[in-house]
PDB file of C-alpha atoms in Angstrom:
ATOM      1  CA  UNK A   1     -60.031 -79.960 190.183  1.00 42.00           C
ATOM      2  CA  UNK A   2     -59.468 -80.114 193.916  1.00 42.00           C
ATOM      3  CA  UNK A   3     -59.667 -76.351 194.280  1.00 42.00           C
ATOM      4  CA  UNK A   4     -63.204 -76.374 192.873  1.00 43.00           C
ATOM      5  CA  UNK A   5     -64.843 -77.384 196.141  1.00 42.00           C
ATOM      6  CA  UNK A   6     -62.700 -75.141 198.315  1.00 42.00           C
ATOM      7  CA  UNK A   7     -63.191 -72.269 195.888  1.00 42.00           C
ATOM      8  CA  UNK A   8     -66.954 -72.680 196.064  1.00 41.00           C
ATOM      9  CA  UNK A   9     -67.022 -72.604 199.854  1.00 42.00           C
ATOM     10  CA  UNK A  10     -64.602 -69.709 199.987  1.00 42.00           C
ATOM     11  CA  UNK A  11     -66.171 -67.433 197.407  1.00 45.00           C
ATOM     12  CA  UNK A  12     -69.824 -68.497 197.095  1.00 50.00           C
ATOM     13  CA  UNK A  13     -71.301 -66.162 199.709  1.00 50.00           C
ATOM     14  CA  UNK A  14     -69.143 -63.236 198.666  1.00 50.00           C
ATOM     15  CA  UNK A  15     -70.067 -63.651 194.984  1.00 48.00           C
ATOM     16  CA  UNK A  16     -73.792 -63.822 195.837  1.00 55.00           C
ATOM     17  CA  UNK A  17     -73.603 -60.657 197.926  1.00 55.00           C
ATOM     18  CA  UNK A  18     -71.717 -58.799 195.203  1.00 55.00           C
ATOM     19  CA  UNK A  19     -74.176 -59.947 192.526  1.00 55.00           C
ATOM     20  CA  UNK A  20     -77.100 -58.875 194.721  1.00 55.00           C
ATOM     21  CA  UNK A  21     -75.528 -55.470 195.254  1.00 55.00           C
ATOM     22  CA  UNK A  22     -74.731 -55.002 191.554  1.00 54.00           C
ATOM     23  CA  UNK A  23     -78.227 -56.067 190.528  1.00 57.00           C
ATOM     24  CA  UNK A  24     -80.305 -53.999 192.960  1.00 57.00           C
ATOM     25  CA  UNK A  25     -78.109 -51.052 193.969  1.00 59.00           C
ATOM     26  CA  UNK A  26     -79.205 -48.810 191.101  1.00 63.00           C
ATOM     27  CA  UNK A  27     -82.893 -49.708 191.453  1.00 67.00           C
ATOM     28  CA  UNK A  28     -82.995 -49.125 195.213  1.00 65.00           C
ATOM     29  CA  UNK A  29     -81.150 -45.802 194.918  1.00 65.00           C
ATOM     30  CA  UNK A  30     -83.513 -44.542 192.221  1.00 69.00           C
ATOM     31  CA  UNK A  31     -86.595 -45.598 194.176  1.00 70.00           C
ATOM     32  CA  UNK A  32     -85.342 -43.825 197.305  1.00 65.00           C
ATOM     33  CA  UNK A  33     -84.534 -40.604 195.428  1.00 66.00           C
ATOM     34  CA  UNK A  34     -87.875 -40.577 193.620  1.00 71.00           C
ATOM     35  CA  UNK A  35     -89.660 -41.358 196.867  1.00 70.00           C
ATOM     36  CA  UNK A  36     -88.040 -38.394 198.632  1.00 68.00           C
ATOM     37  CA  UNK A  37     -88.901 -36.169 195.702  1.00 67.00           C
ATOM     38  CA  UNK A  38     -92.541 -37.266 195.637  1.00 71.00           C
ATOM     39  CA  UNK A  39     -93.046 -36.880 199.376  1.00 64.00           C
ATOM     40  CA  UNK A  40     -91.356 -33.474 199.433  1.00 65.00           C
ATOM     41  CA  UNK A  41     -93.350 -32.179 196.497  1.00 60.00           C
ATOM     42  CA  UNK A  42     -96.607 -33.478 197.922  1.00 66.00           C
ATOM     43  CA  UNK A  43     -95.862 -31.933 201.319  1.00 59.00           C
ATOM     44  CA  UNK A  44     -95.294 -28.539 199.687  1.00 60.00           C
ATOM     45  CA  UNK A  45     -98.677 -28.384 197.934  1.00 63.00           C
ATOM     46  CA  UNK A  46    -100.937 -30.669 199.990  1.00 63.00           C
ATOM     47  CA  UNK A  47    -101.436 -28.957 203.339  1.00 61.00           C
ATOM     48  CA  UNK A  48    -102.437 -32.011 205.398  1.00 65.00           C
ATOM     49  CA  UNK A  49     -99.291 -33.806 204.306  1.00 55.00           C
ATOM     50  CA  UNK A  50     -97.171 -30.745 205.021  1.00 56.00           C
ATOM     51  CA  UNK A  51     -98.729 -30.296 208.441  1.00 60.00           C
ATOM     52  CA  UNK A  52     -98.230 -33.937 209.218  1.00 58.00           C
ATOM     53  CA  UNK A  53     -94.554 -33.655 208.417  1.00 52.00           C
ATOM     54  CA  UNK A  54     -94.311 -30.339 210.319  1.00 58.00           C
ATOM     55  CA  UNK A  55     -92.043 -28.552 207.888  1.00 51.00           C
ATOM     56  CA  UNK A  56     -92.114 -25.809 205.294  1.00 50.00           C
ATOM     57  CA  UNK A  57     -89.027 -26.249 203.119  1.00 52.00           C
ATOM     58  CA  UNK A  58     -90.153 -29.323 201.214  1.00 50.00           C
ATOM     59  CA  UNK A  59     -89.901 -27.886 197.720  1.00 51.00           C
ATOM     60  CA  UNK A  60     -86.192 -27.242 198.022  1.00 51.00           C
ATOM     61  CA  UNK A  61     -85.586 -30.751 199.306  1.00 58.00           C
ATOM     62  CA  UNK A  62     -87.736 -32.241 196.565  1.00 57.00           C
ATOM     63  CA  UNK A  63     -85.900 -30.370 193.855  1.00 53.00           C
ATOM     64  CA  UNK A  64     -82.566 -31.384 195.366  1.00 56.00           C
ATOM     65  CA  UNK A  65     -83.644 -35.032 195.284  1.00 61.00           C
ATOM     66  CA  UNK A  66     -84.679 -34.682 191.650  1.00 56.00           C
ATOM     67  CA  UNK A  67     -81.287 -33.216 190.777  1.00 55.00           C
ATOM     68  CA  UNK A  68     -79.649 -36.130 192.606  1.00 60.00           C
ATOM     69  CA  UNK A  69     -81.743 -38.566 190.586  1.00 57.00           C
ATOM     70  CA  UNK A  70     -80.752 -36.940 187.299  1.00 54.00           C
ATOM     71  CA  UNK A  71     -77.081 -36.886 188.247  1.00 59.00           C
ATOM     72  CA  UNK A  72     -77.037 -40.430 189.615  1.00 55.00           C
ATOM     73  CA  UNK A  73     -76.457 -42.126 186.238  1.00 53.00           C
ATOM     74  CA  UNK A  74     -73.694 -39.681 185.397  1.00 55.00           C
ATOM     75  CA  UNK A  75     -71.954 -40.346 188.693  1.00 51.00           C
ATOM     76  CA  UNK A  76     -72.258 -44.103 188.168  1.00 52.00           C
ATOM     77  CA  UNK A  77     -70.830 -43.774 184.652  1.00 48.00           C
ATOM     78  CA  UNK A  78     -67.940 -41.645 185.896  1.00 46.00           C
ATOM     79  CA  UNK A  79     -67.225 -44.121 188.673  1.00 50.00           C
ATOM     80  CA  UNK A  80     -67.160 -46.970 186.161  1.00 45.00           C
ATOM     81  CA  UNK A  81     -64.817 -45.114 183.834  1.00 43.00           C
ATOM     82  CA  UNK A  82     -62.251 -44.386 186.543  1.00 39.00           C
ATOM     83  CA  UNK A  83     -62.437 -47.798 188.163  1.00 45.00           C
ATOM     84  CA  UNK A  84     -59.851 -49.120 185.701  1.00 45.00           C
ATOM     85  CA  UNK A  85     -57.100 -46.602 184.896  1.00 45.00           C
ATOM     86  CA  UNK A  86     -56.676 -45.507 181.278  1.00 46.00           C
ATOM     87  CA  UNK A  87     -53.053 -46.553 181.267  1.00 47.00           C
ATOM     88  CA  UNK A  88     -51.070 -47.888 184.195  1.00 82.00           C
ATOM     89  CA  UNK A  89     -49.100 -50.865 185.388  1.00 88.00           C
ATOM     90  CA  UNK A  90     -50.744 -53.717 187.286  1.00 93.00           C
ATOM     91  CA  UNK A  91     -49.611 -57.109 188.506  1.00 90.00           C
ATOM     92  CA  UNK A  92     -51.023 -60.378 187.201  1.00 89.00           C
ATOM     93  CA  UNK A  93     -52.358 -61.071 190.687  1.00 88.00           C
ATOM     94  CA  UNK A  94     -54.905 -58.289 190.030  1.00 91.00           C
ATOM     95  CA  UNK A  95     -56.534 -60.046 187.076  1.00 94.00           C
ATOM     96  CA  UNK A  96     -59.543 -61.026 189.168  1.00 93.00           C
ATOM     97  CA  UNK A  97     -60.685 -57.394 189.402  1.00 94.00           C
ATOM     98  CA  UNK A  98     -60.549 -57.015 185.605  1.00 96.00           C
ATOM     99  CA  UNK A  99     -62.479 -60.255 185.144  1.00 96.00           C
ATOM    100  CA  UNK A 100     -65.076 -58.955 187.601  1.00 94.00           C
ATOM    101  CA  UNK A 101     -65.427 -55.729 185.611  1.00 94.00           C
ATOM    102  CA  UNK A 102     -65.871 -57.676 182.379  1.00 96.00           C
ATOM    103  CA  UNK A 103     -68.664 -59.751 183.955  1.00 96.00           C
ATOM    104  CA  UNK A 104     -70.722 -56.609 184.582  1.00 94.00           C
ATOM    105  CA  UNK A 105     -71.665 -56.578 180.886  1.00 95.00           C
ATOM    106  CA  UNK A 106     -74.529 -58.391 179.213  1.00 95.00           C
ATOM    107  CA  UNK A 107     -72.087 -59.892 176.705  1.00 97.00           C
ATOM    108  CA  UNK A 108     -68.697 -60.947 178.067  1.00 98.00           C
ATOM    109  CA  UNK A 109     -65.684 -61.555 175.821  1.00 98.00           C
ATOM    110  CA  UNK A 110     -62.287 -62.443 177.296  1.00 98.00           C
ATOM    111  CA  UNK A 111     -59.214 -63.291 175.225  1.00 98.00           C
ATOM    112  CA  UNK A 112     -55.824 -64.485 176.457  1.00 98.00           C
ATOM    113  CA  UNK A 113     -52.427 -65.116 174.905  1.00 98.00           C
ATOM    114  CA  UNK A 114     -49.549 -66.344 177.026  1.00 97.00           C
ATOM    115  CA  UNK A 115     -48.023 -69.351 178.758  1.00 97.00           C
ATOM    116  CA  UNK A 116     -50.578 -71.626 180.466  1.00 96.00           C
ATOM    117  CA  UNK A 117     -53.156 -69.010 181.511  1.00 94.00           C
ATOM    118  CA  UNK A 118     -53.145 -70.270 185.105  1.00 94.00           C
ATOM    119  CA  UNK A 119     -53.702 -66.891 186.773  1.00 91.00           C
ATOM    120  CA  UNK A 120     -56.605 -66.024 184.465  1.00 95.00           C
ATOM    121  CA  UNK A 121     -58.061 -69.534 184.631  1.00 95.00           C
ATOM    122  CA  UNK A 122     -58.641 -69.394 188.392  1.00 90.00           C
ATOM    123  CA  UNK A 123     -60.385 -66.004 188.164  1.00 92.00           C
ATOM    124  CA  UNK A 124     -62.554 -67.184 185.268  1.00 96.00           C
ATOM    125  CA  UNK A 125     -63.572 -70.399 186.967  1.00 95.00           C
ATOM    126  CA  UNK A 126     -65.098 -68.689 189.990  1.00 93.00           C
ATOM    127  CA  UNK A 127     -66.921 -66.082 187.896  1.00 94.00           C
ATOM    128  CA  UNK A 128     -68.357 -68.734 185.585  1.00 95.00           C
ATOM    129  CA  UNK A 129     -69.337 -70.993 188.462  1.00 94.00           C
ATOM    130  CA  UNK A 130     -71.338 -68.136 189.960  1.00 93.00           C
ATOM    131  CA  UNK A 131     -73.480 -68.032 186.792  1.00 94.00           C
ATOM    132  CA  UNK A 132     -74.935 -71.423 187.700  1.00 92.00           C
ATOM    133  CA  UNK A 133     -76.793 -69.835 190.618  1.00 88.00           C
ATOM    134  CA  UNK A 134     -77.545 -66.377 189.296  1.00 87.00           C
ATOM    135  CA  UNK A 135     -76.514 -65.185 185.827  1.00 87.00           C
ATOM    136  CA  UNK A 136     -77.990 -61.725 186.382  1.00 87.00           C
ATOM    137  CA  UNK A 137     -77.994 -59.657 183.183  1.00 91.00           C
ATOM    138  CA  UNK A 138     -75.316 -61.786 181.474  1.00 94.00           C
ATOM    139  CA  UNK A 139     -76.539 -63.568 178.363  1.00 95.00           C
ATOM    140  CA  UNK A 140     -73.363 -64.627 176.571  1.00 97.00           C
ATOM    141  CA  UNK A 141     -69.766 -65.385 177.560  1.00 98.00           C
ATOM    142  CA  UNK A 142     -66.929 -66.102 175.132  1.00 98.00           C
ATOM    143  CA  UNK A 143     -63.475 -67.130 176.359  1.00 98.00           C
ATOM    144  CA  UNK A 144     -60.560 -67.602 173.948  1.00 98.00           C
ATOM    145  CA  UNK A 145     -57.249 -68.955 175.250  1.00 98.00           C
ATOM    146  CA  UNK A 146     -54.120 -68.985 173.094  1.00 98.00           C
ATOM    147  CA  UNK A 147     -51.287 -71.069 174.558  1.00 98.00           C
ATOM    148  CA  UNK A 148     -47.997 -72.327 173.033  1.00 97.00           C
ATOM    149  CA  UNK A 149     -47.876 -75.479 170.954  1.00 97.00           C
ATOM    150  CA  UNK A 150     -46.015 -77.631 173.470  1.00 97.00           C
ATOM    151  CA  UNK A 151     -45.818 -80.417 170.911  1.00 95.00           C
ATOM    152  CA  UNK A 152     -42.955 -78.561 169.190  1.00 95.00           C
ATOM    153  CA  UNK A 153     -39.317 -78.256 170.399  1.00 97.00           C
ATOM    154  CA  UNK A 154     -38.874 -75.110 172.500  1.00 97.00           C
ATOM    155  CA  UNK A 155     -36.115 -73.053 174.104  1.00 96.00           C
ATOM    156  CA  UNK A 156     -38.574 -71.759 176.744  1.00 97.00           C
ATOM    157  CA  UNK A 157     -39.699 -73.694 178.640  1.00 96.00           C
ATOM    158  CA  UNK A 158     -36.568 -75.846 178.521  1.00 97.00           C
ATOM    159  CA  UNK A 159     -33.926 -77.456 180.701  1.00 96.00           C
ATOM    160  CA  UNK A 160     -30.968 -75.299 181.720  1.00 97.00           C
ATOM    161  CA  UNK A 161     -27.919 -76.936 180.175  1.00 95.00           C
ATOM    162  CA  UNK A 162     -24.190 -76.327 180.094  1.00 95.00           C
ATOM    163  CA  UNK A 163     -23.283 -72.623 180.231  1.00 96.00           C
ATOM    164  CA  UNK A 164     -26.991 -71.855 180.813  1.00 96.00           C
ATOM    165  CA  UNK A 165     -27.884 -72.960 177.289  1.00 97.00           C
ATOM    166  CA  UNK A 166     -31.540 -74.025 176.883  1.00 97.00           C
ATOM    167  CA  UNK A 167     -32.045 -77.731 176.160  1.00 97.00           C
ATOM    168  CA  UNK A 168     -35.399 -78.871 174.838  1.00 97.00           C
ATOM    169  CA  UNK A 169     -37.137 -81.303 177.194  1.00 96.00           C
ATOM    170  CA  UNK A 170     -40.105 -83.174 175.748  1.00 96.00           C
ATOM    171  CA  UNK A 171     -41.272 -84.505 179.106  1.00 95.00           C
ATOM    172  CA  UNK A 172     -41.398 -81.019 180.600  1.00 96.00           C
ATOM    173  CA  UNK A 173     -43.297 -79.728 177.564  1.00 96.00           C
ATOM    174  CA  UNK A 174     -45.817 -82.545 177.953  1.00 96.00           C
ATOM    175  CA  UNK A 175     -46.206 -81.564 181.578  1.00 95.00           C
ATOM    176  CA  UNK A 176     -47.152 -77.985 180.561  1.00 96.00           C
ATOM    177  CA  UNK A 177     -49.469 -79.311 177.852  1.00 96.00           C
ATOM    178  CA  UNK A 178     -51.246 -81.510 180.383  1.00 96.00           C
ATOM    179  CA  UNK A 179     -51.784 -78.506 182.618  1.00 96.00           C
ATOM    180  CA  UNK A 180     -53.404 -76.560 179.763  1.00 97.00           C
ATOM    181  CA  UNK A 181     -55.490 -79.589 178.876  1.00 97.00           C
ATOM    182  CA  UNK A 182     -56.824 -79.790 182.436  1.00 97.00           C
ATOM    183  CA  UNK A 183     -57.722 -76.103 182.409  1.00 97.00           C
ATOM    184  CA  UNK A 184     -59.464 -76.557 179.080  1.00 97.00           C
ATOM    185  CA  UNK A 185     -61.432 -79.555 180.364  1.00 96.00           C
ATOM    186  CA  UNK A 186     -62.530 -77.706 183.517  1.00 96.00           C
ATOM    187  CA  UNK A 187     -63.708 -74.570 181.720  1.00 96.00           C
ATOM    188  CA  UNK A 188     -65.355 -76.474 178.860  1.00 96.00           C
ATOM    189  CA  UNK A 189     -67.249 -78.759 181.230  1.00 96.00           C
ATOM    190  CA  UNK A 190     -68.424 -75.758 183.243  1.00 96.00           C
ATOM    191  CA  UNK A 191     -69.453 -73.939 180.053  1.00 96.00           C
ATOM    192  CA  UNK A 192     -71.593 -76.909 179.013  1.00 96.00           C
ATOM    193  CA  UNK A 193     -73.321 -77.016 182.401  1.00 95.00           C
ATOM    194  CA  UNK A 194     -74.122 -73.305 182.292  1.00 95.00           C
ATOM    195  CA  UNK A 195     -75.316 -73.384 178.688  1.00 95.00           C
ATOM    196  CA  UNK A 196     -77.564 -76.353 179.451  1.00 94.00           C
ATOM    197  CA  UNK A 197     -79.664 -74.034 181.609  1.00 86.00           C
ATOM    198  CA  UNK A 198     -80.456 -72.025 178.436  1.00 84.00           C
ATOM    199  CA  UNK A 199     -80.263 -68.701 180.265  1.00 89.00           C
ATOM    200  CA  UNK A 200     -76.647 -68.005 179.327  1.00 95.00           C
ATOM    201  CA  UNK A 201     -74.562 -69.251 176.402  1.00 96.00           C
ATOM    202  CA  UNK A 202     -70.941 -69.876 177.405  1.00 97.00           C
ATOM    203  CA  UNK A 203     -68.152 -70.831 175.012  1.00 97.00           C
ATOM    204  CA  UNK A 204     -64.585 -71.613 176.109  1.00 96.00           C
ATOM    205  CA  UNK A 205     -61.951 -72.641 173.585  1.00 97.00           C
ATOM    206  CA  UNK A 206     -58.191 -73.242 173.586  1.00 97.00           C
ATOM    207  CA  UNK A 207     -55.971 -72.902 170.542  1.00 98.00           C
ATOM    208  CA  UNK A 208     -52.229 -73.197 169.978  1.00 98.00           C
ATOM    209  CA  UNK A 209     -49.699 -70.741 168.616  1.00 96.00           C
ATOM    210  CA  UNK A 210     -46.124 -71.604 167.531  1.00 94.00           C
ATOM    211  CA  UNK A 211     -43.147 -70.198 169.406  1.00 93.00           C
ATOM    212  CA  UNK A 212     -42.206 -69.395 172.971  1.00 95.00           C
ATOM    213  CA  UNK A 213     -44.362 -67.664 175.620  1.00 96.00           C
ATOM    214  CA  UNK A 214     -42.946 -64.153 175.349  1.00 96.00           C
ATOM    215  CA  UNK A 215     -46.020 -61.880 175.564  1.00 96.00           C
ATOM    216  CA  UNK A 216     -48.852 -62.025 178.053  1.00 97.00           C
ATOM    217  CA  UNK A 217     -52.014 -60.435 176.656  1.00 97.00           C
ATOM    218  CA  UNK A 218     -55.477 -60.237 178.231  1.00 97.00           C
ATOM    219  CA  UNK A 219     -58.365 -58.485 176.461  1.00 98.00           C
ATOM    220  CA  UNK A 220     -61.618 -57.788 178.302  1.00 98.00           C
ATOM    221  CA  UNK A 221     -64.779 -57.081 176.271  1.00 97.00           C
ATOM    222  CA  UNK A 222     -62.603 -55.570 173.529  1.00 96.00           C
ATOM    223  CA  UNK A 223     -62.401 -52.434 175.700  1.00 94.00           C
ATOM    224  CA  UNK A 224     -59.482 -53.052 178.062  1.00 95.00           C
ATOM    225  CA  UNK A 225     -56.151 -54.605 177.079  1.00 96.00           C
ATOM    226  CA  UNK A 226     -53.444 -55.810 179.457  1.00 96.00           C
ATOM    227  CA  UNK A 227     -50.021 -56.521 178.001  1.00 96.00           C
ATOM    228  CA  UNK A 228     -46.738 -57.529 179.557  1.00 96.00           C
ATOM    229  CA  UNK A 229     -43.575 -59.509 178.850  1.00 96.00           C
ATOM    230  CA  UNK A 230     -42.687 -62.731 180.637  1.00 96.00           C
ATOM    231  CA  UNK A 231     -39.314 -62.945 182.360  1.00 96.00           C
ATOM    232  CA  UNK A 232     -37.736 -65.526 180.080  1.00 96.00           C
ATOM    233  CA  UNK A 233     -34.745 -65.887 182.404  1.00 95.00           C
ATOM    234  CA  UNK A 234     -36.918 -67.121 185.303  1.00 95.00           C
ATOM    235  CA  UNK A 235     -35.932 -70.584 186.505  1.00 95.00           C
ATOM    236  CA  UNK A 236     -37.458 -73.432 188.470  1.00 94.00           C
ATOM    237  CA  UNK A 237     -35.615 -76.325 190.087  1.00 92.00           C
ATOM    238  CA  UNK A 238     -37.346 -79.702 190.312  1.00 88.00           C
ATOM    239  CA  UNK A 239     -36.916 -82.192 193.136  1.00 81.00           C
ATOM    240  CA  UNK A 240     -34.553 -84.394 191.168  1.00 79.00           C
ATOM    241  CA  UNK A 241     -32.199 -81.424 190.777  1.00 84.00           C
ATOM    242  CA  UNK A 242     -32.712 -80.366 187.156  1.00 92.00           C
ATOM    243  CA  UNK A 243     -33.296 -76.665 186.547  1.00 96.00           C
ATOM    244  CA  UNK A 244     -35.669 -75.274 183.920  1.00 96.00           C
ATOM    245  CA  UNK A 245     -36.391 -72.004 182.198  1.00 97.00           C
ATOM    246  CA  UNK A 246     -39.996 -71.528 183.289  1.00 96.00           C
ATOM    247  CA  UNK A 247     -41.672 -68.063 183.098  1.00 94.00           C
ATOM    248  CA  UNK A 248     -43.741 -67.067 186.131  1.00 91.00           C
ATOM    249  CA  UNK A 249     -47.001 -65.579 184.936  1.00 89.00           C
ATOM    250  CA  UNK A 250     -48.167 -64.421 188.359  1.00 87.00           C
ATOM    251  CA  UNK A 251     -45.083 -62.191 188.622  1.00 88.00           C
ATOM    252  CA  UNK A 252     -45.615 -60.526 185.250  1.00 93.00           C
ATOM    253  CA  UNK A 253     -46.427 -56.808 185.311  1.00 94.00           C
ATOM    254  CA  UNK A 254     -48.997 -55.676 182.764  1.00 95.00           C
ATOM    255  CA  UNK A 255     -49.614 -52.338 181.049  1.00 94.00           C
ATOM    256  CA  UNK A 256     -53.274 -51.326 180.913  1.00 93.00           C
ATOM    257  CA  UNK A 257     -54.842 -49.838 177.783  1.00 91.00           C
ATOM    258  CA  UNK A 258     -58.472 -48.733 177.978  1.00 89.00           C
ATOM    259  CA  UNK A 259     -60.910 -47.183 175.522  1.00 80.00           C
ATOM    260  CA  UNK A 260     -61.902 -44.866 178.364  1.00 67.00           C
ATOM    261  CA  UNK A 261     -58.976 -42.692 177.254  1.00 57.00           C
ATOM    262  CA  UNK A 262     -59.101 -41.328 173.708  1.00 59.00           C
ATOM    263  CA  UNK A 263     -55.332 -41.615 173.370  1.00 68.00           C
ATOM    264  CA  UNK A 264     -55.608 -45.390 173.844  1.00 79.00           C
ATOM    265  CA  UNK A 265     -58.400 -45.920 171.314  1.00 86.00           C
ATOM    266  CA  UNK A 266     -56.041 -46.780 168.458  1.00 87.00           C
ATOM    267  CA  UNK A 267     -53.866 -48.996 170.638  1.00 88.00           C
ATOM    268  CA  UNK A 268     -56.854 -51.031 171.870  1.00 92.00           C
ATOM    269  CA  UNK A 269     -58.142 -51.481 168.320  1.00 92.00           C
ATOM    270  CA  UNK A 270     -54.674 -52.626 167.199  1.00 93.00           C
ATOM    271  CA  UNK A 271     -54.405 -55.189 170.009  1.00 95.00           C
ATOM    272  CA  UNK A 272     -57.867 -56.560 169.182  1.00 96.00           C
ATOM    273  CA  UNK A 273     -56.989 -56.990 165.518  1.00 96.00           C
ATOM    274  CA  UNK A 274     -53.656 -58.576 166.421  1.00 96.00           C
ATOM    275  CA  UNK A 275     -55.314 -61.153 168.639  1.00 97.00           C
ATOM    276  CA  UNK A 276     -58.098 -61.870 166.126  1.00 97.00           C
ATOM    277  CA  UNK A 277     -55.485 -62.507 163.437  1.00 97.00           C
ATOM    278  CA  UNK A 278     -53.477 -64.827 165.687  1.00 97.00           C
ATOM    279  CA  UNK A 279     -56.637 -66.678 166.671  1.00 98.00           C
ATOM    280  CA  UNK A 280     -57.671 -67.278 163.065  1.00 97.00           C
ATOM    281  CA  UNK A 281     -54.212 -68.682 162.261  1.00 96.00           C
ATOM    282  CA  UNK A 282     -53.892 -70.824 165.405  1.00 97.00           C
ATOM    283  CA  UNK A 283     -54.637 -74.548 165.356  1.00 95.00           C
ATOM    284  CA  UNK A 284     -56.917 -76.506 167.639  1.00 95.00           C
ATOM    285  CA  UNK A 285     -55.160 -78.735 170.187  1.00 95.00           C
ATOM    286  CA  UNK A 286     -54.824 -82.446 169.554  1.00 90.00           C
ATOM    287  CA  UNK A 287     -56.349 -83.262 172.936  1.00 88.00           C
ATOM    288  CA  UNK A 288     -59.738 -82.152 171.573  1.00 75.00           C
ATOM    289  CA  UNK A 289     -61.749 -84.903 169.859  1.00 58.00           C
ATOM    290  CA  UNK A 290     -61.927 -84.302 166.150  1.00 49.00           C
ATOM    291  CA  UNK A 291     -59.306 -81.545 166.297  1.00 45.00           C
ATOM    292  CA  UNK A 292     -56.634 -81.352 163.679  1.00 41.00           C
ATOM    293  CA  UNK A 293     -53.249 -82.319 165.085  1.00 36.00           C
TER     294      UNK A 293
END
């Protein structure tokens, strides 16, 4: 929780400026274009206005402004569609930009399947925290996090044994579980604070899937899917000298699938169904009161 204060100081002003720009940019641009059109048209047909402005070619300028007004929405839509590539490769360090895109919608839905969700958690926290001051057009946020069931024996994460064989380590698994529990507590507490204001409903939930963290999947508003494979051979050495198989999520490259491209439509729908099915089969973590262990 220590990064909460520093994160607020670091990102608060920037988030407010971006929200202000996103909220009023379209309105200001439209008003300016319509204003130019109205003045130009008036100057063409009302002689005192035309004389006052000392010009004769107002009609052309007015019509040009009107064309700009009509095309403005199309340009904005095109810009939005190309902002995230239809299919490319990105690094997990770029998740913040995808989270930011998702939070432009009135209803936000973000789903994750992976290891601990650390890289996504940090991006989500700052976006959610910003809703306390100014939710803008957002009315509902749903966050679903699927992480491994660290209560079960695992080969990844695990201690590196003789001949590089994985050796299950309960203490290390509990350490990863505690990390997920802390992330869950932080997001859930923040969701309750935001929802208490009754302007935005925020739901954040963690569930557990059996097996090792092999795939990293992020789905944004059911429109954009990021998928990559963890490096299961990645290792980490602790201070006492033991070495562990411990995938590094921030180093994971992710393929991008977006509904913006017709060729990806089927793939995005398949990923959404796959995650929904996993979510319905997953169990709630034991660290939640009243959850089934």
